[in-house]
Short mmCIF file of C-alpha atoms and ligand atoms in Angstrom, two decimals:
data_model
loop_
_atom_site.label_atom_id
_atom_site.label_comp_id
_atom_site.label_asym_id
_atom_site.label_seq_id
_atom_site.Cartn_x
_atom_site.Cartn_y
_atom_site.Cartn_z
CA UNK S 1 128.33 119.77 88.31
CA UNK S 2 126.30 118.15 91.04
CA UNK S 3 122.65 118.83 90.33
CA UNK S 4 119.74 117.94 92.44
CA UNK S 5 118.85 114.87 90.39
CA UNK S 6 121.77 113.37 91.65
CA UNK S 7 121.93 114.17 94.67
CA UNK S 8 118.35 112.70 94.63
CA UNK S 9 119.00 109.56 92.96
CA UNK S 10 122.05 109.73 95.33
CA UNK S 11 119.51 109.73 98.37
CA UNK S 12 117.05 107.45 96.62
CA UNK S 13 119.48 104.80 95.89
CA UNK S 14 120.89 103.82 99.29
CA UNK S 15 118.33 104.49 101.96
CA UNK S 16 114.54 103.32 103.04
CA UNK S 17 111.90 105.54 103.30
CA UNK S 18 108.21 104.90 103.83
CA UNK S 19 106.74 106.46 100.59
CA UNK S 20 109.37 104.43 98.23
CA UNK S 21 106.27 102.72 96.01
CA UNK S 22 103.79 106.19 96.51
CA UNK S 23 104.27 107.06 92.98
CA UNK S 24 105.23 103.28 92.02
CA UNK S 25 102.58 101.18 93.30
CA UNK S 26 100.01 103.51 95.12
CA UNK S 27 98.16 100.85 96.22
CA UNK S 28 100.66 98.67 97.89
CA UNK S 29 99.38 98.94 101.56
CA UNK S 30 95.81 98.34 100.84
CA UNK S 31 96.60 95.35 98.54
CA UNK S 32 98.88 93.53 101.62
CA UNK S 33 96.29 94.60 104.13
CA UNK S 34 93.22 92.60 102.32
CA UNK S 35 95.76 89.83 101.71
CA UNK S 36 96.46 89.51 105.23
CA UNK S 37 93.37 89.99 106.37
CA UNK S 38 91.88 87.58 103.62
CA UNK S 39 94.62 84.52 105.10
CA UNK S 40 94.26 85.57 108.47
CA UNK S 41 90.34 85.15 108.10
CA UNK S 42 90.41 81.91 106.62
CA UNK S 43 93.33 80.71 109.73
CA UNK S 44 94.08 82.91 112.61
CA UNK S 45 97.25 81.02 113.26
CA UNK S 46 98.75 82.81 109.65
CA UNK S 47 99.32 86.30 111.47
CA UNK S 48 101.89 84.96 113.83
CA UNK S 49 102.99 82.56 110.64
CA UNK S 50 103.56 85.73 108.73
CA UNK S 51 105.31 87.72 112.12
CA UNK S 52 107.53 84.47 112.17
CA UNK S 53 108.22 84.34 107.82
CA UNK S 54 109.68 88.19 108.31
CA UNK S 55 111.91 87.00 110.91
CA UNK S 56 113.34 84.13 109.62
CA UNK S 57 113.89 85.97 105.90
CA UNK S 58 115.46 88.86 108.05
CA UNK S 59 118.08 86.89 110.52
CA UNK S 60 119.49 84.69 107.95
CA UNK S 61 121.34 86.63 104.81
CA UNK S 62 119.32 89.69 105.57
CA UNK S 63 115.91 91.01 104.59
CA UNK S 64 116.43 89.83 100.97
CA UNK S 65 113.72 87.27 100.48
CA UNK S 66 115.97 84.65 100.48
CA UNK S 67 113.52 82.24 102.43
CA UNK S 68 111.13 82.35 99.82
CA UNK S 69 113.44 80.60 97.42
CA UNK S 70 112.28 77.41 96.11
CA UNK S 71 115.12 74.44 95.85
CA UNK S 72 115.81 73.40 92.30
CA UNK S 73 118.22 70.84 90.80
CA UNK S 74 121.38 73.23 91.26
CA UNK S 75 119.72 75.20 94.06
CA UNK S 76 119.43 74.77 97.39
CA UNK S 77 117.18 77.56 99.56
CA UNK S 78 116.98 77.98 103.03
CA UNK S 79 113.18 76.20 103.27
CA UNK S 80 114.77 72.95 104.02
CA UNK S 81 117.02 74.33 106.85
CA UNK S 82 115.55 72.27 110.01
CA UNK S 83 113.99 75.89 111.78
CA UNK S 84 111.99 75.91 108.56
CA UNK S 85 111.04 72.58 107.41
CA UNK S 86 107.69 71.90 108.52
CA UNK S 87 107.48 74.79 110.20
CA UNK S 88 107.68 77.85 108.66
CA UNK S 89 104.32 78.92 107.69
CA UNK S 90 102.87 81.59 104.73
CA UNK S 91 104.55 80.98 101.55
CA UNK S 92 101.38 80.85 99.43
CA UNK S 93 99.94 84.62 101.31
CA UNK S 94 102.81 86.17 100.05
CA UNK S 95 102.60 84.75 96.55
CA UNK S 96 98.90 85.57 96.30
CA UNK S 97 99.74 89.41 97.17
CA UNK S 98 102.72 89.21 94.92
CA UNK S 99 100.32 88.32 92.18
CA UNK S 100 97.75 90.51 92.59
CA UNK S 101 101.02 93.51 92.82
CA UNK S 102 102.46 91.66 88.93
CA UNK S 103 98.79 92.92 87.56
CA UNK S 104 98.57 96.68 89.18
CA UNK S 105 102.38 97.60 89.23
CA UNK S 106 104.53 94.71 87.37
CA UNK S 107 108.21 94.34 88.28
CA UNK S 108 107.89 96.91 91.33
CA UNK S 109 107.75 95.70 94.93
CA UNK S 110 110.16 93.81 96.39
CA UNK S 111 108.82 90.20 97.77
CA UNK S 112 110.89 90.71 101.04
CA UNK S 113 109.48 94.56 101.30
CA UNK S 114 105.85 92.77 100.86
CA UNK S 115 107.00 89.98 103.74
CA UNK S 116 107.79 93.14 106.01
CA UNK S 117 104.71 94.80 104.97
CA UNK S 118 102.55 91.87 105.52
CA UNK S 119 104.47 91.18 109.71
CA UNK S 120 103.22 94.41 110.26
CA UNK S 121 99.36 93.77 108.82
CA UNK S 122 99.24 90.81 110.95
CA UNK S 123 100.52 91.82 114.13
CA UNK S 124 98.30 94.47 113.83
CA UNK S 125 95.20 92.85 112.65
CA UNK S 126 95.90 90.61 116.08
CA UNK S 127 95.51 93.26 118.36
CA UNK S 128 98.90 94.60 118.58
CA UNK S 129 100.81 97.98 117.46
CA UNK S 130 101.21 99.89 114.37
CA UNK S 131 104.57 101.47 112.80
CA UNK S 132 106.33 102.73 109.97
CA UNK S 133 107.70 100.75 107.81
CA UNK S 134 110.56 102.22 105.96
CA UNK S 135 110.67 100.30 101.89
CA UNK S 136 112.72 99.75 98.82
CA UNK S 137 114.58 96.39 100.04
CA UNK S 138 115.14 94.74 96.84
CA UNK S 139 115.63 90.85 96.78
CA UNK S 140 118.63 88.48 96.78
CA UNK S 141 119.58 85.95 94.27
CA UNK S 142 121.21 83.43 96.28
CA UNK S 143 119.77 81.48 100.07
CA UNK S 144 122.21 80.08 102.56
CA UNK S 145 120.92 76.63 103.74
CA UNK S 146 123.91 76.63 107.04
CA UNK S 147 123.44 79.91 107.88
CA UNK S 148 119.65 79.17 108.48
CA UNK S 149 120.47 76.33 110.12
CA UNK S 150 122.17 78.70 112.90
CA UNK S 151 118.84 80.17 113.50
CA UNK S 152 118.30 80.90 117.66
CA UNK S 153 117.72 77.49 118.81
CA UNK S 154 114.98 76.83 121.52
CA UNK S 155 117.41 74.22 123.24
CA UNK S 156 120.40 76.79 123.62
CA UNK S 157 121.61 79.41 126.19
CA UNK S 158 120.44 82.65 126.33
CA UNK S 159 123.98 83.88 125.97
CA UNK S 160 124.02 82.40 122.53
CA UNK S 161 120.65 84.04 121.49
CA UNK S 162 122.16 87.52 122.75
CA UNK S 163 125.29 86.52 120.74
CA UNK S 164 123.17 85.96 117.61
CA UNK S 165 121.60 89.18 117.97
CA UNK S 166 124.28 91.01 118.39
CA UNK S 167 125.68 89.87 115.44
CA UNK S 168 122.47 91.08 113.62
CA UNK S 169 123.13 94.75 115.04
CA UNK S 170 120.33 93.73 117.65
CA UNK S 171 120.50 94.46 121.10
CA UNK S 172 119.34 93.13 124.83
CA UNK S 173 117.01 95.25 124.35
CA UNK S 174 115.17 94.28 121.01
CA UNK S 175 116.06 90.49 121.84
CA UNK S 176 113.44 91.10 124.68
CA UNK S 177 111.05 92.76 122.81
CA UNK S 178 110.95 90.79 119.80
CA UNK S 179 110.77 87.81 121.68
CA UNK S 180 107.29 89.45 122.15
CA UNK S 181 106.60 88.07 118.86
CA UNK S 182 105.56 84.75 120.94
CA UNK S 183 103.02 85.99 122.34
CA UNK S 184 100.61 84.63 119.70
CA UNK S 185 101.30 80.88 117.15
CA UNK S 186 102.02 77.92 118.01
CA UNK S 187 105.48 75.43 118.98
CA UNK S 188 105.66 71.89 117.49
CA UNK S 189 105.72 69.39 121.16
CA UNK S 190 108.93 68.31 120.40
CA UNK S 191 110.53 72.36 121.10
CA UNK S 192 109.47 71.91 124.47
CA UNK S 193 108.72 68.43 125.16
CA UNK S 194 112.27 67.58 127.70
CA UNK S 195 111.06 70.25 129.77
CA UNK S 196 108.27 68.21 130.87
CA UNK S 197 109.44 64.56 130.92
CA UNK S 198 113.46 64.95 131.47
CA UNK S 199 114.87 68.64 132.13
CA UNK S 200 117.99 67.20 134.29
CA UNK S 201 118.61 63.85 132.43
CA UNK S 202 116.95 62.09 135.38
CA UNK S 203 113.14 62.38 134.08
CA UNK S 204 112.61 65.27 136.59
CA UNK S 205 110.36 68.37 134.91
CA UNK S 206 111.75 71.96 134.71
CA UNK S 207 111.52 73.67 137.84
CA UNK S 208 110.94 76.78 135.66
CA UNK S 209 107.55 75.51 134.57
CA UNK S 210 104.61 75.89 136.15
CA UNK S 211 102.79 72.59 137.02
CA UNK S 212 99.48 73.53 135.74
CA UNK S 213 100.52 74.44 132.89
CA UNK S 214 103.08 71.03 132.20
CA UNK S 215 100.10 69.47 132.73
CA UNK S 216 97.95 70.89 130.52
CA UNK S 217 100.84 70.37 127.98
CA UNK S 218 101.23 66.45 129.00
CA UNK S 219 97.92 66.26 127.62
CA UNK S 220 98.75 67.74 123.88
CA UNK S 221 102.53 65.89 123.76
CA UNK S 222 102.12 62.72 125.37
CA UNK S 223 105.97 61.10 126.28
CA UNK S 224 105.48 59.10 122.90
CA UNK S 225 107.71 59.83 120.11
CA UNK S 226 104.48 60.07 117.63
CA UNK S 227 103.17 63.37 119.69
CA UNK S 228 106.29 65.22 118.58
CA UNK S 229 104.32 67.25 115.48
CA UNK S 230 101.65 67.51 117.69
CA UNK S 231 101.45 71.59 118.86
CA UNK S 232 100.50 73.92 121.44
CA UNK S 233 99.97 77.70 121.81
CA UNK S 234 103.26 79.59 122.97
CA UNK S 235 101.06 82.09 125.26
CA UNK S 236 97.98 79.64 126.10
CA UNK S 237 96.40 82.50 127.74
CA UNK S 238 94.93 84.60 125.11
CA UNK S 239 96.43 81.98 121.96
CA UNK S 240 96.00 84.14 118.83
CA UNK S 241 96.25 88.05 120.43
CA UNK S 242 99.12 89.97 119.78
CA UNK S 243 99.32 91.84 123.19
CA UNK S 244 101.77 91.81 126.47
CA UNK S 245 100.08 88.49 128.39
CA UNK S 246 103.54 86.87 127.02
CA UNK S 247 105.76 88.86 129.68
CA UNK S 248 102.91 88.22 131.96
CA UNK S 249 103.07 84.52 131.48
CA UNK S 250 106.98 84.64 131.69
CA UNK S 251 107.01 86.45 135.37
CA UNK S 252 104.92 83.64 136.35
CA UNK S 253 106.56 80.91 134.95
CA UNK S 254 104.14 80.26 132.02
CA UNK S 255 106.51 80.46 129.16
CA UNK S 256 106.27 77.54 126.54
CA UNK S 257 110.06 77.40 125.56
CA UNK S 258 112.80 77.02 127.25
CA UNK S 259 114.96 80.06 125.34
CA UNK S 260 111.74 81.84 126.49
CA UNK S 261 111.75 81.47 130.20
CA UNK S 262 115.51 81.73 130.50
CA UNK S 263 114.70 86.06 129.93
CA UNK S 264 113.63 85.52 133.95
CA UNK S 265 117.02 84.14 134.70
CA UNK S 266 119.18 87.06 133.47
CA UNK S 267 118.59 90.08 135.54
CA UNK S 268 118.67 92.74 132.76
CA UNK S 269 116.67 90.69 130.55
CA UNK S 270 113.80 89.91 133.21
CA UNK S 271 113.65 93.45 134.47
CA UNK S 272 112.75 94.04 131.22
CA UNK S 273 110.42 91.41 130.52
CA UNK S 274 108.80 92.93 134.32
CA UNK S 275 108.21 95.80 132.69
CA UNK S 276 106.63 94.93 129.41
CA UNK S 277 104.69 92.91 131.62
CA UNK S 278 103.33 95.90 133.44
CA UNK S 279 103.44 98.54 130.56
CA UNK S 280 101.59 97.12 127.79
CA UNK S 281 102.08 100.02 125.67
CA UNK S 282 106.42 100.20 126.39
CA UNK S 283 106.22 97.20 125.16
CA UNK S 284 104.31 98.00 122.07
CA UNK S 285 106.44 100.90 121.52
CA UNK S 286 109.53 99.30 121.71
CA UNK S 287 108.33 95.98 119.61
CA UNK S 288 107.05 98.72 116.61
CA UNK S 289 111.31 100.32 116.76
CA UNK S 290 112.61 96.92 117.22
CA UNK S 291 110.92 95.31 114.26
CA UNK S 292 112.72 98.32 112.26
CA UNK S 293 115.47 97.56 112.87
CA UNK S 294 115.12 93.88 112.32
CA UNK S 295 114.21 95.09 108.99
CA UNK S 296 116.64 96.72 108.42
CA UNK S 297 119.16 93.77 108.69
CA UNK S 298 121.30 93.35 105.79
CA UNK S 299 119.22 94.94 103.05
CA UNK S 300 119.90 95.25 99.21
CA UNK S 301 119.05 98.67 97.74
CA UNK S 302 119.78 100.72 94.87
CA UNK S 303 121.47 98.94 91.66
CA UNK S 304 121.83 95.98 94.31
CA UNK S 305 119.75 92.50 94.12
CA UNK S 306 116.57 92.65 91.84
CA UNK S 307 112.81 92.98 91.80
CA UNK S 308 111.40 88.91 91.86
CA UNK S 309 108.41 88.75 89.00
CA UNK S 310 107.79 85.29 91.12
CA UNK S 311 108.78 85.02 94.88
CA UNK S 312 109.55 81.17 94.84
CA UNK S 313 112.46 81.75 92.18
CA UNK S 314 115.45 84.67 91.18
CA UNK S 315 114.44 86.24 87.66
C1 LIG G 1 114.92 84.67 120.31
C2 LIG G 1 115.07 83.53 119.68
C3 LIG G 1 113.92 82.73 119.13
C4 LIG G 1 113.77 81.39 119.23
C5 LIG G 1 114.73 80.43 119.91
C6 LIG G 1 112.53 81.06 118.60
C7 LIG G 1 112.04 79.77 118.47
C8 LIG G 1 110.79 79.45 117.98
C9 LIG G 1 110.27 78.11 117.89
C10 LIG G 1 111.01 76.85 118.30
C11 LIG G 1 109.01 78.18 117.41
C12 LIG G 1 108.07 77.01 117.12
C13 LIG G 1 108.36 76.46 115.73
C14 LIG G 1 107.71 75.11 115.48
O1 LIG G 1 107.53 74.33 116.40
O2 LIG G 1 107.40 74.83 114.30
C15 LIG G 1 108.73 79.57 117.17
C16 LIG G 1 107.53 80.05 116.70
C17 LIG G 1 107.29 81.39 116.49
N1 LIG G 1 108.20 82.41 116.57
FE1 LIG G 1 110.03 82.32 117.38
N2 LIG G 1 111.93 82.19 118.13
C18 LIG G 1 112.75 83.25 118.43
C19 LIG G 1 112.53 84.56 118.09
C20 LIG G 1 111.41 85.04 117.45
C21 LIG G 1 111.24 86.38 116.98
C22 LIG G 1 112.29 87.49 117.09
C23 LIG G 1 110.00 86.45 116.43
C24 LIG G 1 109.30 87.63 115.78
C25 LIG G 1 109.50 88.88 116.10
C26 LIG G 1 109.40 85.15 116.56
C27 LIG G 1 108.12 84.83 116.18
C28 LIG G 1 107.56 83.57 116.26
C29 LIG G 1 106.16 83.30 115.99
C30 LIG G 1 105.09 84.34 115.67
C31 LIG G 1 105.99 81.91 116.11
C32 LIG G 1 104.69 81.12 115.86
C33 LIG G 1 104.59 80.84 114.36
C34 LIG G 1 103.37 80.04 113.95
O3 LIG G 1 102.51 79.71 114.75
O4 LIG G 1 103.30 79.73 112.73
N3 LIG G 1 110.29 84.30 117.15
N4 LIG G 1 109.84 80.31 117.52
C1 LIG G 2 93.66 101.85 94.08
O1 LIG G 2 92.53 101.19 94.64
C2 LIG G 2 91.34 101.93 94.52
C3 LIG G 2 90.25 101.21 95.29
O2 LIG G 2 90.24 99.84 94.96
C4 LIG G 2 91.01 102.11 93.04
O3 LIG G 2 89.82 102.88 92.90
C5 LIG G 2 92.18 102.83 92.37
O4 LIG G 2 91.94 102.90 90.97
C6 LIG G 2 93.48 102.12 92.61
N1 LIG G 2 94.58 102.93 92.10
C7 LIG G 2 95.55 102.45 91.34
C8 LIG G 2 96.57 103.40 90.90
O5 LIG G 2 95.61 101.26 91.04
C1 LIG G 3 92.67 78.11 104.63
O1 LIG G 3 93.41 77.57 105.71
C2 LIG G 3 93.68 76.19 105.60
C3 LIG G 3 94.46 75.78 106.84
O2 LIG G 3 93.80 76.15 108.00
C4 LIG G 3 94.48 75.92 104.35
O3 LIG G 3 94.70 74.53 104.20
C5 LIG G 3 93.75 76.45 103.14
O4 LIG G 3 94.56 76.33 102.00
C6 LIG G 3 93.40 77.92 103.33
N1 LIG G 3 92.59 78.38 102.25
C7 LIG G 3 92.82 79.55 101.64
C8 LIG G 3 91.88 79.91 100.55
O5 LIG G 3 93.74 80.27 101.94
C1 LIG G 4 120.74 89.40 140.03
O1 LIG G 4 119.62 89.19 140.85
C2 LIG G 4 119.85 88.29 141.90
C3 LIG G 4 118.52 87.98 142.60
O2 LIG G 4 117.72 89.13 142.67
C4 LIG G 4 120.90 88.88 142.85
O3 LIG G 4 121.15 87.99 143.91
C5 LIG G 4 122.17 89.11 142.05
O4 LIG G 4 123.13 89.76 142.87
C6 LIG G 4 121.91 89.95 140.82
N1 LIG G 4 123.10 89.97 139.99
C7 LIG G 4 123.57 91.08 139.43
C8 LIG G 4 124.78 90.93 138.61
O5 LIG G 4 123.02 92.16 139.56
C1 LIG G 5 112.33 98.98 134.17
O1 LIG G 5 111.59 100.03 134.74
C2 LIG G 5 112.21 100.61 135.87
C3 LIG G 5 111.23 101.58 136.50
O2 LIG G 5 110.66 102.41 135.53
C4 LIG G 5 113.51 101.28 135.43
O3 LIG G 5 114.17 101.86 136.54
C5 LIG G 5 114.41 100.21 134.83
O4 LIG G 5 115.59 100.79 134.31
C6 LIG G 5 113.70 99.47 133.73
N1 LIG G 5 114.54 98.35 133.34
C7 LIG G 5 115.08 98.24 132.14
C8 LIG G 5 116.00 97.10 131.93
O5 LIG G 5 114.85 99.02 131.23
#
């Protein structure tokens, strides 16, 4: 006979849902909110870090925690991949957060469903939207170096990006408005550095940049090969604020990247980067069910994966 419990456990075992730790870890939300908010405090430039940590965990292998894998002797984790080396920012926030979750509920919450709680704590403590968060991801014990290595390049066509989505179950669509996400952090010179010096091969600039802002930028990443760590904001207009200024900057040729101003050069993608530029709160809207979905990429539930006791390494 097929009683409720198992139709429950049934239920329980292969599907999100927002109240997954209510009974298990009451506190969860409050803890990752002060956490956040403690990091973000201390360096404003951690909420996009954390936006950007979610992203990378949930494109490569799914949202498994697989980025926060330390490499050991007979390990290699995806922290070394070149999108992440020196780059990806945040590590020690969500270990701080995990440890204060090991004293109140041990063995309980995921470390990727903390990384997807904490995206949303920080894009909201910047200014931007709110939305549920559906939990119970459990983590991965393995990390694939290559396939973080095939993160969306800066340097490459759009039609590769949308291919890369698309592969994630992501659409046009939520490739626009999660490239949103740039609308607050900061790019290393040397992501955007040819499109000031040599675009064409022939040391002209991009045509797609506007010349106040190159040379503001010519300023920050001199055409020296030491300037290349050097950084500057993605949207220079309001730096750390999670808000729509980014489509804004793109319609007037202000974007920092090159993957970022090529949404004007596709006409479904720039109509919708027009409106997000004019609708502030479309945009929000649509960022909030986009981000869902990205987290919903690949996930491990039920008997599936594990619970970490430490982030940095499988149990
Ligand atoms: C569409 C393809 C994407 C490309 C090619 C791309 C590329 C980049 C690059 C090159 C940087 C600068 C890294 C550095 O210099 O160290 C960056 C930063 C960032 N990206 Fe993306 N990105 C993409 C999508 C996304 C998405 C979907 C999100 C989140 C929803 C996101 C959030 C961020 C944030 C917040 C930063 C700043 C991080 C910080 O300041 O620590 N990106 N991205
Ligand atoms: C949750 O946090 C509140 C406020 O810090 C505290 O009073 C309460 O005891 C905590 N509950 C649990 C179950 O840890
Ligand atoms: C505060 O931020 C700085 C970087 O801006 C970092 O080096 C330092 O470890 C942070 N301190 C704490 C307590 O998080
Ligand atoms: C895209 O827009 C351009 C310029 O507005 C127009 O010339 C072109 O016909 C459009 N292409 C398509 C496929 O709609
Ligand atoms: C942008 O908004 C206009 C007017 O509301 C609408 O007709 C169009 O379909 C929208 N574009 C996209 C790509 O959603």
């Amino acid at each position: 006979m097929v009683n409720k419990s198992v139709i429950l456990t049934l239920f329980i075992s292969h599907s999100l849902f927002s109240m997954f730790y209510d009974a298990s870890c009451p506190n969860l939300t409050r803890i990752v909110r002060y956490g956040v908010w403690m990091a973000v405090s201390n360096d404003t430039r951690m909420a996009a870090s954390l936006l950007r940590l979610h992203f990378h965990d949930c494109f490569v292998n799914g949202c498994d925690g697989s980025l926060l894998l330390d490499d050991t002797n007979t390990f290699k984790g995806e922290k070394n991949a070149l999108p992440n080396v020196n780059s990806v920012r945040g590590y020690e926030v969500i270990d701080n957060i995990k440890a204060v979750l090991e004293k109140v509920c041990p063995c309980v919450v995921s470390c990727t469903d903390i990384v997807t709680l904490a995206a949303r704590e920080a894009v909201y403590l910047a200014g931007g939207p709110f939305w549920q968060i559906p939990l119970g991801r459990r983590d991965g014990t393995t990390a694939s170096e290559s396939e973080a290595n095939q993160l969306p390049s800066p340097l490459e066509p759009l039609e590769n990006i949308i291919a890369k989505f698309t592969s994630k179950g992501l659409n046009v669509k939520d490739l626009v408005a999660l490239s949103g996400g740039h609308t607050f952090g900061f790019a290393r010179c040397m992501m955007f550095k040819h499109r000031l010096f040599n675009f064409d091969g022939a040391g002209n600039p991009d045509p797609e940049l506007d010349v106040m802002l190159r040379q503001n930028l010519e300023n920050n990443c001199p055409n020296q090969d030491d300037s290349n760590n050097n950084f500057a904001p993605l949207d220079a207009y309001t730096i750390n604020r999670f808000d729509n200024v980014y489509y804004r900057n793109l319609v007037n040729k202000l974007g920092l990247l090159q993957s970022d101003q090529a949404l004007m050069k596709d006409n479904t993608t720039a109509s919708l980067v027009v409106n997000y530029s004019r609708y502030p709160y479309l945009f929000y809207r649509d960022f909030g069910a986009s981000m869902v979905k990205l987290a919903n990429t690949g996930i491990l539930t039920g008997q599936k994966g594990e619970i970490r006791k430490n982030c940095r390494m499988v149990n």
